[in-house]
Short mmCIF file of C-alpha atoms in Angstrom, two decimals:
data_model
loop_
_atom_site.label_atom_id
_atom_site.label_comp_id
_atom_site.label_asym_id
_atom_site.label_seq_id
_atom_site.Cartn_x
_atom_site.Cartn_y
_atom_site.Cartn_z
CA GLU A 892 0.00 0.00 0.00
CA VAL A 893 1.29 3.46 -0.98
CA ASP A 894 1.91 5.85 1.89
CA GLN A 895 -0.10 8.96 0.97
CA ASN A 896 2.15 11.27 2.96
CA VAL A 897 5.22 10.03 1.10
CA LEU A 898 3.37 10.38 -2.19
CA LYS A 899 2.44 13.99 -1.36
CA GLU A 900 6.07 14.79 -0.55
CA ILE A 901 7.20 13.31 -3.87
CA LEU A 902 4.57 15.29 -5.79
CA ALA A 903 5.56 18.49 -3.96
CA LEU A 904 9.22 17.93 -4.88
CA GLU A 905 8.24 17.28 -8.50
CA LEU A 906 6.19 20.48 -8.68
CA ALA A 907 9.02 22.47 -7.09
CA HIS A 908 11.42 21.03 -9.68
CA TYR A 909 9.13 21.98 -12.58
CA ARG A 910 8.72 25.48 -11.14
CA LEU A 911 12.50 25.84 -10.85
CA ILE A 912 13.05 24.78 -14.47
CA LYS A 913 10.28 27.06 -15.74
CA GLU A 914 11.62 30.10 -13.90
CA GLU A 915 15.24 29.41 -14.88
CA ARG A 916 14.16 29.22 -18.53
CA GLY A 917 12.07 32.36 -18.04
CA GLY A 918 15.16 34.21 -16.82
CA TYR A 919 17.05 33.28 -20.00
CA HIS A 920 14.09 34.32 -22.17
CA GLN A 921 13.86 37.65 -20.35
CA ARG A 922 17.56 38.40 -20.90
CA ARG A 923 17.14 37.44 -24.56
CA ARG A 924 14.19 39.84 -24.96
CA GLU A 925 16.06 42.62 -23.18
CA ALA A 926 18.96 42.34 -25.65
CA ARG A 927 16.56 42.57 -28.59
CA THR A 928 14.63 45.55 -27.24
CA HIS A 929 17.65 47.41 -25.79
CA PRO A 930 20.56 46.49 -28.09
CA ASN A 931 22.63 49.50 -27.02
CA SER A 932 22.66 48.52 -23.36
CA CYS A 933 23.06 44.72 -23.37
CA LEU A 934 24.16 41.80 -25.52
CA SER A 935 22.72 38.28 -25.23
CA ILE A 936 24.63 35.27 -26.60
CA ILE A 937 24.04 31.53 -26.34
CA ILE A 938 26.77 29.10 -27.42
CA ASP A 939 26.46 25.35 -27.83
CA GLY A 940 28.25 22.61 -29.72
CA ALA A 941 27.34 19.46 -31.62
CA ASP A 942 29.54 16.37 -31.95
CA TRP A 943 29.38 15.48 -35.63
CA GLN A 944 31.50 12.36 -35.65
CA SER A 945 28.46 10.45 -36.94
CA TYR A 946 28.23 13.02 -39.76
CA GLY A 947 31.94 13.04 -40.55
CA ILE A 948 33.38 14.35 -43.82
CA PRO A 949 32.67 13.14 -46.45
CA PHE A 950 28.99 12.76 -45.57
CA PHE A 951 26.59 11.07 -48.01
CA CYS A 952 22.85 11.29 -47.44
CA GLU A 953 22.43 7.93 -49.22
CA ARG A 954 24.64 5.44 -47.46
CA THR A 955 26.19 2.49 -49.21
CA HIS A 956 28.35 -0.39 -48.02
CA SER A 957 31.51 1.39 -49.21
CA SER A 958 30.62 4.75 -47.64
CA GLN A 959 29.86 3.13 -44.29
CA LYS A 960 33.24 1.40 -44.27
CA LEU A 961 35.05 4.68 -44.98
CA TRP A 962 36.71 6.31 -41.96
CA THR A 963 35.53 9.89 -42.12
CA LEU A 964 37.03 13.13 -40.80
CA PRO A 965 35.39 14.08 -37.46
CA VAL A 966 34.25 17.70 -37.34
CA TYR A 967 32.62 19.69 -34.57
CA LEU A 968 30.05 22.42 -35.00
CA ILE A 969 29.85 25.32 -32.54
CA GLY A 970 26.76 27.49 -32.84
CA VAL A 971 26.72 31.10 -31.57
CA LEU A 972 23.32 32.82 -31.48
CA VAL A 973 23.63 36.56 -30.88
CA HIS A 974 20.04 37.62 -30.24
CA GLY A 975 18.96 40.47 -32.49
CA ARG A 976 22.27 40.39 -34.37
CA LEU A 977 24.19 38.24 -36.86
CA SER A 978 24.69 34.66 -35.60
CA SER A 979 27.47 32.23 -36.52
CA VAL A 980 28.42 28.57 -36.85
CA TYR A 981 32.05 27.46 -36.59
CA ILE A 982 33.35 24.23 -38.13
CA VAL A 983 36.25 22.83 -36.09
CA PRO A 984 38.31 19.94 -37.56
CA GLY A 985 38.83 16.92 -35.33
CA HIS A 986 42.57 17.36 -34.72
CA PHE A 987 41.98 20.31 -32.37
CA LYS A 988 41.45 19.53 -28.70
CA GLN A 989 37.95 20.32 -27.45
CA GLY A 990 37.55 22.42 -24.31
CA THR A 991 37.17 25.98 -23.07
CA ASN A 992 39.58 27.32 -25.72
CA VAL A 993 37.09 26.49 -28.48
CA VAL A 994 34.28 28.51 -26.88
CA VAL A 995 36.62 31.39 -25.97
CA HIS A 996 37.90 31.51 -29.56
CA MET A 997 34.35 31.74 -30.93
CA LEU A 998 33.29 34.42 -28.47
CA TYR A 999 36.37 36.54 -29.22
CA ASP A 1000 35.76 36.21 -32.97
CA VAL A 1001 32.11 37.27 -32.61
CA LEU A 1002 33.20 40.43 -30.74
CA LEU A 1003 35.89 41.08 -33.35
CA ASP A 1004 33.31 40.72 -36.12
CA MET A 1005 30.97 43.16 -34.35
CA MET A 1006 33.82 45.64 -34.18
CA ALA A 1007 34.59 45.18 -37.88
CA ARG A 1008 30.94 45.81 -38.76
CA GLY A 1009 30.96 49.01 -36.74
CA GLU A 1010 28.39 47.71 -34.24
CA LYS A 1011 28.33 49.13 -30.73
CA ILE A 1012 29.41 46.63 -28.07
CA PRO A 1013 27.08 47.25 -25.09
CA ASP A 1014 28.13 47.54 -21.45
CA THR A 1015 26.47 44.27 -20.33
CA LEU A 1016 26.94 40.75 -21.69
CA TYR A 1017 24.45 37.98 -20.94
CA LEU A 1018 26.14 34.70 -21.82
CA GLN A 1019 24.23 31.39 -21.75
CA LEU A 1020 26.28 28.19 -21.95
CA ASP A 1021 25.73 24.44 -21.72
CA ASN A 1022 26.19 23.11 -18.18
CA THR A 1023 29.45 21.20 -18.73
CA VAL A 1024 32.69 21.54 -16.79
CA LYS A 1025 34.86 20.33 -19.67
CA GLN A 1026 34.04 23.20 -21.99
CA ASN A 1027 32.16 25.99 -20.24
CA LYS A 1028 31.98 26.04 -16.45
CA SER A 1029 35.69 26.47 -15.83
CA ARG A 1030 38.17 28.95 -14.38
CA PHE A 1031 39.49 29.62 -17.89
CA MET A 1032 36.07 30.76 -19.11
CA ILE A 1033 35.72 32.97 -16.04
CA GLY A 1034 39.26 34.27 -16.70
CA PHE A 1035 38.40 35.27 -20.27
CA LEU A 1036 35.19 37.03 -19.26
CA ALA A 1037 37.04 38.78 -16.43
CA ALA A 1038 39.72 39.89 -18.92
CA LEU A 1039 36.97 41.50 -21.03
CA VAL A 1040 35.70 43.33 -17.96
CA GLN A 1041 39.19 44.46 -16.94
CA ALA A 1042 39.84 45.74 -20.48
CA GLY A 1043 36.61 47.75 -20.39
CA VAL A 1044 34.87 45.80 -23.16
CA PHE A 1045 31.99 45.15 -20.75
CA LYS A 1046 31.15 46.69 -17.39
CA LYS A 1047 29.34 43.53 -16.33
CA VAL A 1048 29.11 39.92 -17.56
CA VAL A 1049 26.34 37.58 -16.39
CA LEU A 1050 27.19 33.92 -17.09
CA SER A 1051 24.23 31.54 -16.76
CA PHE A 1052 23.63 27.79 -17.00
CA LEU A 1053 20.35 25.87 -17.12
CA PRO A 1054 20.02 22.75 -14.93
CA LYS A 1055 21.50 19.59 -16.40
CA GLY A 1056 19.01 17.65 -18.49
CA HIS A 1057 17.03 20.82 -19.22
CA THR A 1058 19.38 22.72 -21.53
CA HIS A 1059 17.34 22.37 -24.73
CA GLU A 1060 16.94 25.92 -26.06
CA ASP A 1061 16.60 28.05 -29.20
CA ILE A 1062 20.09 27.17 -30.44
CA ASP A 1063 19.06 23.51 -30.79
CA GLN A 1064 16.65 24.54 -33.57
CA LEU A 1065 19.69 25.67 -35.54
CA PHE A 1066 21.28 22.21 -35.30
CA SER A 1067 17.97 20.51 -36.14
CA ARG A 1068 17.76 22.47 -39.41
CA ILE A 1069 21.25 21.27 -40.34
CA VAL A 1070 20.19 17.66 -39.69
CA VAL A 1071 17.13 18.12 -41.92
CA ALA A 1072 19.22 19.68 -44.71
CA LEU A 1073 21.70 16.78 -44.64
CA LYS A 1074 18.93 14.25 -45.18
CA CYS A 1075 18.87 15.15 -48.85
CA ARG A 1076 22.28 16.74 -49.53
CA ASP A 1077 25.85 15.43 -49.55
CA ALA A 1078 28.67 17.21 -47.73
CA ARG A 1079 31.80 15.84 -49.39
CA SER A 1080 34.10 18.48 -47.92
CA ILE A 1081 34.16 21.07 -45.15
CA GLU A 1082 33.44 23.74 -47.77
CA GLU A 1083 30.29 21.91 -48.94
CA LEU A 1084 29.14 21.48 -45.33
CA ALA A 1085 29.65 25.22 -44.79
CA ASN A 1086 27.51 26.04 -47.83
CA ILE A 1087 24.70 23.76 -46.61
CA ILE A 1088 24.72 25.35 -43.15
CA ARG A 1089 24.78 28.84 -44.65
CA THR A 1090 21.54 28.25 -46.57
CA CYS A 1091 19.50 26.01 -44.24
CA TYR A 1092 18.71 28.46 -41.43
CA THR A 1093 17.52 32.02 -40.97
CA ASP A 1094 17.19 33.77 -37.61
CA ALA A 1095 14.16 35.61 -36.23
CA GLU A 1096 15.14 38.71 -38.23
CA GLY A 1097 15.54 36.75 -41.49
CA ARG A 1098 19.37 36.78 -41.56
CA ARG A 1099 21.46 33.89 -42.86
CA LEU A 1100 24.19 32.41 -40.72
CA ARG A 1101 27.81 33.48 -40.81
CA VAL A 1102 29.72 30.19 -41.25
CA MET A 1103 33.44 29.96 -40.49
CA SER A 1104 35.89 27.09 -40.94
CA VAL A 1105 38.50 27.18 -38.18
CA ASP A 1106 42.16 26.68 -39.08
CA ALA A 1107 43.53 27.41 -35.60
CA VAL A 1108 41.96 27.57 -32.12
CA SER A 1109 43.27 30.29 -29.81
CA ASN A 1110 45.01 28.78 -26.77
CA PHE A 1111 43.79 31.27 -24.18
CA ALA A 1112 43.71 28.75 -21.32
CA ASP A 1113 47.48 28.23 -21.17
CA TYR A 1114 48.04 31.98 -21.49
CA ILE A 1115 45.69 33.05 -18.67
CA GLU A 1116 46.55 30.30 -16.16
CA SER A 1117 49.51 32.10 -14.55
CA TYR A 1118 47.35 35.20 -13.91
CA LEU A 1119 44.41 33.43 -12.27
CA HIS A 1120 43.72 33.56 -8.57
CA LEU A 1121 41.29 30.67 -9.15
CA THR A 1122 43.25 27.41 -8.80
CA ARG A 1123 42.96 24.13 -10.65
CA ASN A 1124 41.45 22.46 -7.57
CA ILE A 1125 38.79 25.10 -7.01
CA ARG A 1126 35.86 23.57 -5.15
CA GLY A 1127 32.18 24.30 -5.38
CA ILE A 1128 32.04 25.86 -8.84
CA THR A 1129 29.80 23.08 -10.19
CA LYS A 1130 26.92 23.77 -7.78
CA PHE A 1131 26.37 27.34 -9.03
CA ARG A 1132 24.25 28.10 -12.08
CA GLN A 1133 24.77 31.84 -12.38
CA PHE A 1134 27.86 34.03 -12.11
CA ILE A 1135 28.35 37.77 -12.35
CA ILE A 1136 31.74 39.31 -13.15
CA LYS A 1137 32.37 43.02 -12.61
CA LEU A 1138 34.77 45.59 -11.22
CA ILE A 1139 34.82 46.54 -7.55
CA ASP A 1140 37.09 49.56 -7.28
CA THR A 1141 39.95 48.44 -9.57
CA GLU A 1142 39.66 44.69 -9.01
CA VAL A 1143 37.69 42.20 -11.12
CA VAL A 1144 35.59 39.99 -8.88
CA LEU A 1145 33.28 37.02 -9.28
CA ARG A 1146 29.99 36.51 -7.50
CA CYS A 1147 27.75 33.49 -7.88
CA ARG A 1148 24.47 31.96 -6.78
CA VAL A 1149 23.04 28.45 -6.83
CA ASP A 1150 20.04 29.50 -8.94
CA THR A 1151 17.78 32.48 -9.51
CA VAL A 1152 14.69 30.97 -7.85
CA THR A 1153 15.43 29.27 -4.52
CA ASP A 1154 18.65 31.17 -3.72
CA GLY A 1155 18.95 34.74 -4.92
CA THR A 1156 21.90 35.61 -2.70
CA TRP A 1157 25.12 36.60 -4.46
CA ARG A 1158 28.26 35.25 -2.76
CA GLY A 1159 31.83 34.15 -3.45
CA ILE A 1160 32.74 30.62 -4.46
CA GLU A 1161 34.28 29.93 -1.07
CA ASP A 1162 31.90 29.63 1.89
CA HIS A 1163 31.24 32.76 3.97
CA THR A 1164 32.63 35.16 1.36
CA THR A 1165 30.86 37.96 -0.52
CA HIS A 1166 32.96 37.66 -3.69
CA THR A 1167 35.98 35.89 -5.18
CA LYS A 1168 38.99 37.64 -6.71
CA VAL A 1169 39.66 36.43 -10.28
CA PHE A 1170 43.25 37.56 -10.91
CA LYS A 1171 46.31 37.43 -8.66
CA LYS A 1172 48.25 39.91 -10.82
CA PRO A 1173 47.29 42.46 -13.49
CA LEU A 1174 46.90 41.39 -17.10
CA PRO A 1175 48.95 43.10 -19.86
CA THR A 1176 47.06 46.00 -21.41
CA GLY A 1177 48.72 45.92 -24.84
CA ALA A 1178 49.19 43.25 -27.48
CA PHE A 1179 50.01 39.76 -26.26
CA GLU A 1180 50.97 36.45 -27.82
CA LEU A 1181 49.06 33.24 -27.17
CA PRO A 1182 50.76 29.83 -26.81
CA SER A 1183 50.45 27.24 -29.59
CA CYS A 1184 47.09 25.54 -30.15
CA GLN A 1185 46.13 22.54 -28.06
CA LEU A 1186 45.91 19.47 -30.31
CA ARG A 1187 44.30 16.11 -29.69
CA GLU A 1188 46.40 13.05 -29.01
CA PRO A 1189 47.08 11.05 -32.21
CA PRO A 1190 44.72 8.10 -32.77
CA SER A 1191 45.76 4.55 -31.94
CA ALA A 1192 47.86 2.47 -34.32
CA ALA A 1193 44.77 0.45 -35.32
CA ALA A 1194 42.83 3.63 -36.09
CA VAL A 1195 45.75 5.06 -38.09
CA GLU A 1196 45.82 1.89 -40.19
CA LYS A 1197 42.11 2.23 -40.97
CA TYR A 1198 42.46 5.93 -41.78
CA GLU A 1199 45.34 5.19 -44.16
CA ARG A 1200 43.24 2.54 -45.86
CA SER A 1201 40.44 5.06 -46.28
CA LEU A 1202 42.92 7.63 -47.62
CA GLN A 1203 44.00 5.18 -50.31
CA GLN A 1204 40.37 4.46 -51.17
CA VAL A 1205 39.51 8.15 -51.54
CA GLN A 1206 42.67 8.98 -53.52
CA ASN A 1207 41.75 6.28 -56.03
CA GLY A 1208 38.43 8.07 -56.61
CA PHE A 1209 35.39 7.74 -54.35
CA ARG A 1210 31.83 8.21 -55.54
CA THR A 1211 31.14 11.80 -56.59
CA MET A 1212 33.97 13.50 -54.68
CA SER A 1213 35.67 16.25 -56.69
CA SER A 1214 39.43 16.67 -56.81
CA ASP A 1215 39.18 19.61 -54.38
CA ALA A 1216 37.09 17.54 -51.94
CA ILE A 1217 39.60 14.69 -52.14
CA ALA A 1218 42.52 17.05 -51.54
CA SER A 1219 40.75 18.59 -48.52
CA TYR A 1220 39.99 15.14 -47.06
CA VAL A 1221 43.57 13.95 -47.53
CA ALA A 1222 45.04 17.10 -45.95
CA ASN A 1223 42.76 17.01 -42.90
CA ILE A 1224 43.12 13.27 -42.30
CA ASN A 1225 46.90 13.64 -42.43
CA LEU A 1226 46.65 16.39 -39.80
CA LEU A 1227 44.59 14.03 -37.65
CA ILE A 1228 46.85 10.95 -37.84
CA HIS A 1229 50.17 12.83 -38.10
CA PRO A 1230 49.60 16.03 -36.10
CA PRO A 1231 52.24 18.75 -36.48
CA ALA A 1232 54.56 19.52 -33.60
CA GLU A 1233 52.64 22.75 -33.07
CA VAL A 1234 50.06 25.03 -34.68
CA ALA A 1235 50.38 28.75 -33.95
CA SER A 1236 47.41 30.40 -32.25
CA PRO A 1237 45.81 33.31 -34.12
CA THR A 1238 47.22 36.69 -33.08
CA TRP A 1239 44.82 38.74 -31.00
CA ILE A 1240 44.44 42.48 -30.94
CA PRO A 1241 44.56 44.06 -27.44
CA LEU A 1242 41.22 43.40 -25.77
CA LYS A 1243 40.76 47.06 -24.89
CA SER A 1244 40.61 47.79 -28.63
CA LEU A 1245 37.13 46.25 -28.55
CA ALA A 1246 36.00 48.77 -25.93
CA GLY A 1247 35.30 52.44 -25.67
CA GLY A 1248 33.86 53.00 -29.14
CA VAL A 1249 37.08 52.09 -31.01
CA ARG A 1250 35.51 50.86 -34.23
CA ASP A 1251 38.13 51.25 -36.97
CA VAL A 1252 41.21 49.23 -37.71
CA ASP A 1253 43.71 52.09 -37.43
CA ALA A 1254 42.48 53.10 -33.97
CA ALA A 1255 42.55 49.47 -32.83
CA ARG A 1256 46.12 48.99 -34.01
CA GLU A 1257 47.35 52.15 -32.26
CA VAL A 1258 46.85 50.25 -29.01
CA GLY A 1259 49.22 47.56 -30.22
CA ASP A 1260 52.58 47.62 -31.93
CA ASP A 1261 51.75 47.83 -35.63
CA ALA A 1262 49.64 50.09 -37.81
CA ALA A 1263 46.98 48.79 -40.19
CA HIS A 1264 46.75 50.09 -43.75
CA PHE A 1265 43.07 49.50 -44.54
CA SER A 1266 39.71 50.61 -43.16
CA VAL A 1267 36.74 48.72 -41.81
CA GLY A 1268 34.98 49.46 -45.09
CA ASP A 1269 37.75 47.64 -46.97
CA LEU A 1270 37.45 44.67 -44.62
CA LEU A 1271 33.69 44.45 -45.03
CA ALA A 1272 34.05 44.71 -48.80
CA PHE A 1273 36.47 41.79 -48.76
CA ARG A 1274 34.16 39.72 -46.58
CA ALA A 1275 31.23 40.38 -48.93
CA ASP A 1276 33.09 38.85 -51.87
CA PRO A 1277 31.03 35.74 -52.87
CA GLU A 1278 34.17 34.03 -54.21
CA LEU A 1279 35.74 33.79 -50.74
CA THR A 1280 36.05 30.34 -49.21
CA PRO A 1281 35.04 29.91 -45.54
CA ASN A 1282 38.75 29.68 -44.62
CA GLN A 1283 39.53 32.96 -46.37
CA SER A 1284 36.54 34.62 -44.74
CA PHE A 1285 37.71 33.48 -41.31
CA TRP A 1286 41.21 34.87 -41.77
CA LEU A 1287 39.86 38.14 -43.07
CA GLY A 1288 38.20 38.41 -39.69
CA MET A 1289 41.65 38.02 -38.17
CA VAL A 1290 43.31 40.51 -40.52
CA LEU A 1291 42.76 43.19 -37.88
CA SER A 1292 45.62 41.64 -35.96
CA LEU A 1293 48.15 41.49 -38.79
#
C-alpha cells in the first residue's frame, strides 16, 4: 500500500522542480528579450556545440556499403546565437582539442566581427552556456570574461547555466535544421558542409548564418593560467548556475548563486565570502601572444591503419567527390593521424581595442605595436566577396591583428 504522505512529498518535490526549471528558462528568455529591445545597453549570446563524428566528412545522405566502411574526418560544430544580431556557426576539424579554448575563440571572434561591422558593443553581456565543466563552467572561461571586464569591453558579464538535463533551447533549432538539410544533400568536404549550413537556417530577423571554418583555435587557457587567482582544484564551482563578473574599485571579482529561484543571494565561491577575486596579478594591457594551439592526441595504431586505408580508397576516386574535396579530405586526415609539432594560435588584438567606441582598424592597431593600412569598409568589402572560401573569410576576420 502506498503511503499517501510520502506520495504527497514526492509530488511536492516534483512540482518544485518543474517550477525551478520554468523560472530558470524564463530568466534566460527575459535576458534574450532585453537584448533585442535594448541592443545598445546589453548583448545576449548563447553558445552550444554538436559532436558530428556520426556526420563526418565526407557525408553522403544515401549510405552504401563502401561509404559506411570509410573512416571519415570528425568535425565539430559550434553554434553562436547573438540575439537580435548576426549569428554564426564554426566548423572545427577533429585534430583540435575540445575544451574551453574552443568557446573562448568563438566568443572573441564574434566580438571582433561586431567591431569590424561598426556595431556598438554594449556595457552588459548575458552569456548562456551548456552546463558542462569540460568546456564551459571552468576557471578559464571565467578568466576570459574577467579579462573582457578588466579591459573595459563590458562593465558587467552575467554567465548563466540551465540545470543539467534541461538545456534544450533556441540554439538547438539551428542544429535541427542542419540535420534536416543533410537528409537530402551530400557534404563531401568542409566547404560543402559550410555552404549547406549557410543556406539552411535564418534567424528571427531573417538573416542567414555566418559560417566559419577554423584553421587554428586560440590557446587562451594556457596563457591566462599564470594570472588566475582561481586554482585548478577550485571547489564548489559546479553547484552554481549563475555568475556575475564586474569591477569593484579596480579589481575584477566574481559573485555566484546556486540559482535564480530558490537562492537569490550573491556570494563568493568559497563559503562565507561575498565575492571571489579572479586575478592574482594584473593582465597586460597591450598586445600579447598566445601559446600554440592545443591538439588532440594522435589516434591509436589500429585507427591510423584504418584511416590510411580510407585515404588510399579516396585517392583512387570515391563516388562523386571532386578533386578539391579529395585534396581537402587527404590534408585534414593527415593532420589528424600525423599532427604537427605545433600550430600557432591566431594573433589577438589588445582586448581594450574592442572597448570604448574604437571601431576602426587604425584606432585598434594604435593600441598595439603595428599600424593597419586599410579601413573597416575595406574589410567588409572583402568579406562580402562571394568568391571567398570559408577559410579565407575566417582569416579576413583576423586581418585586424596582422
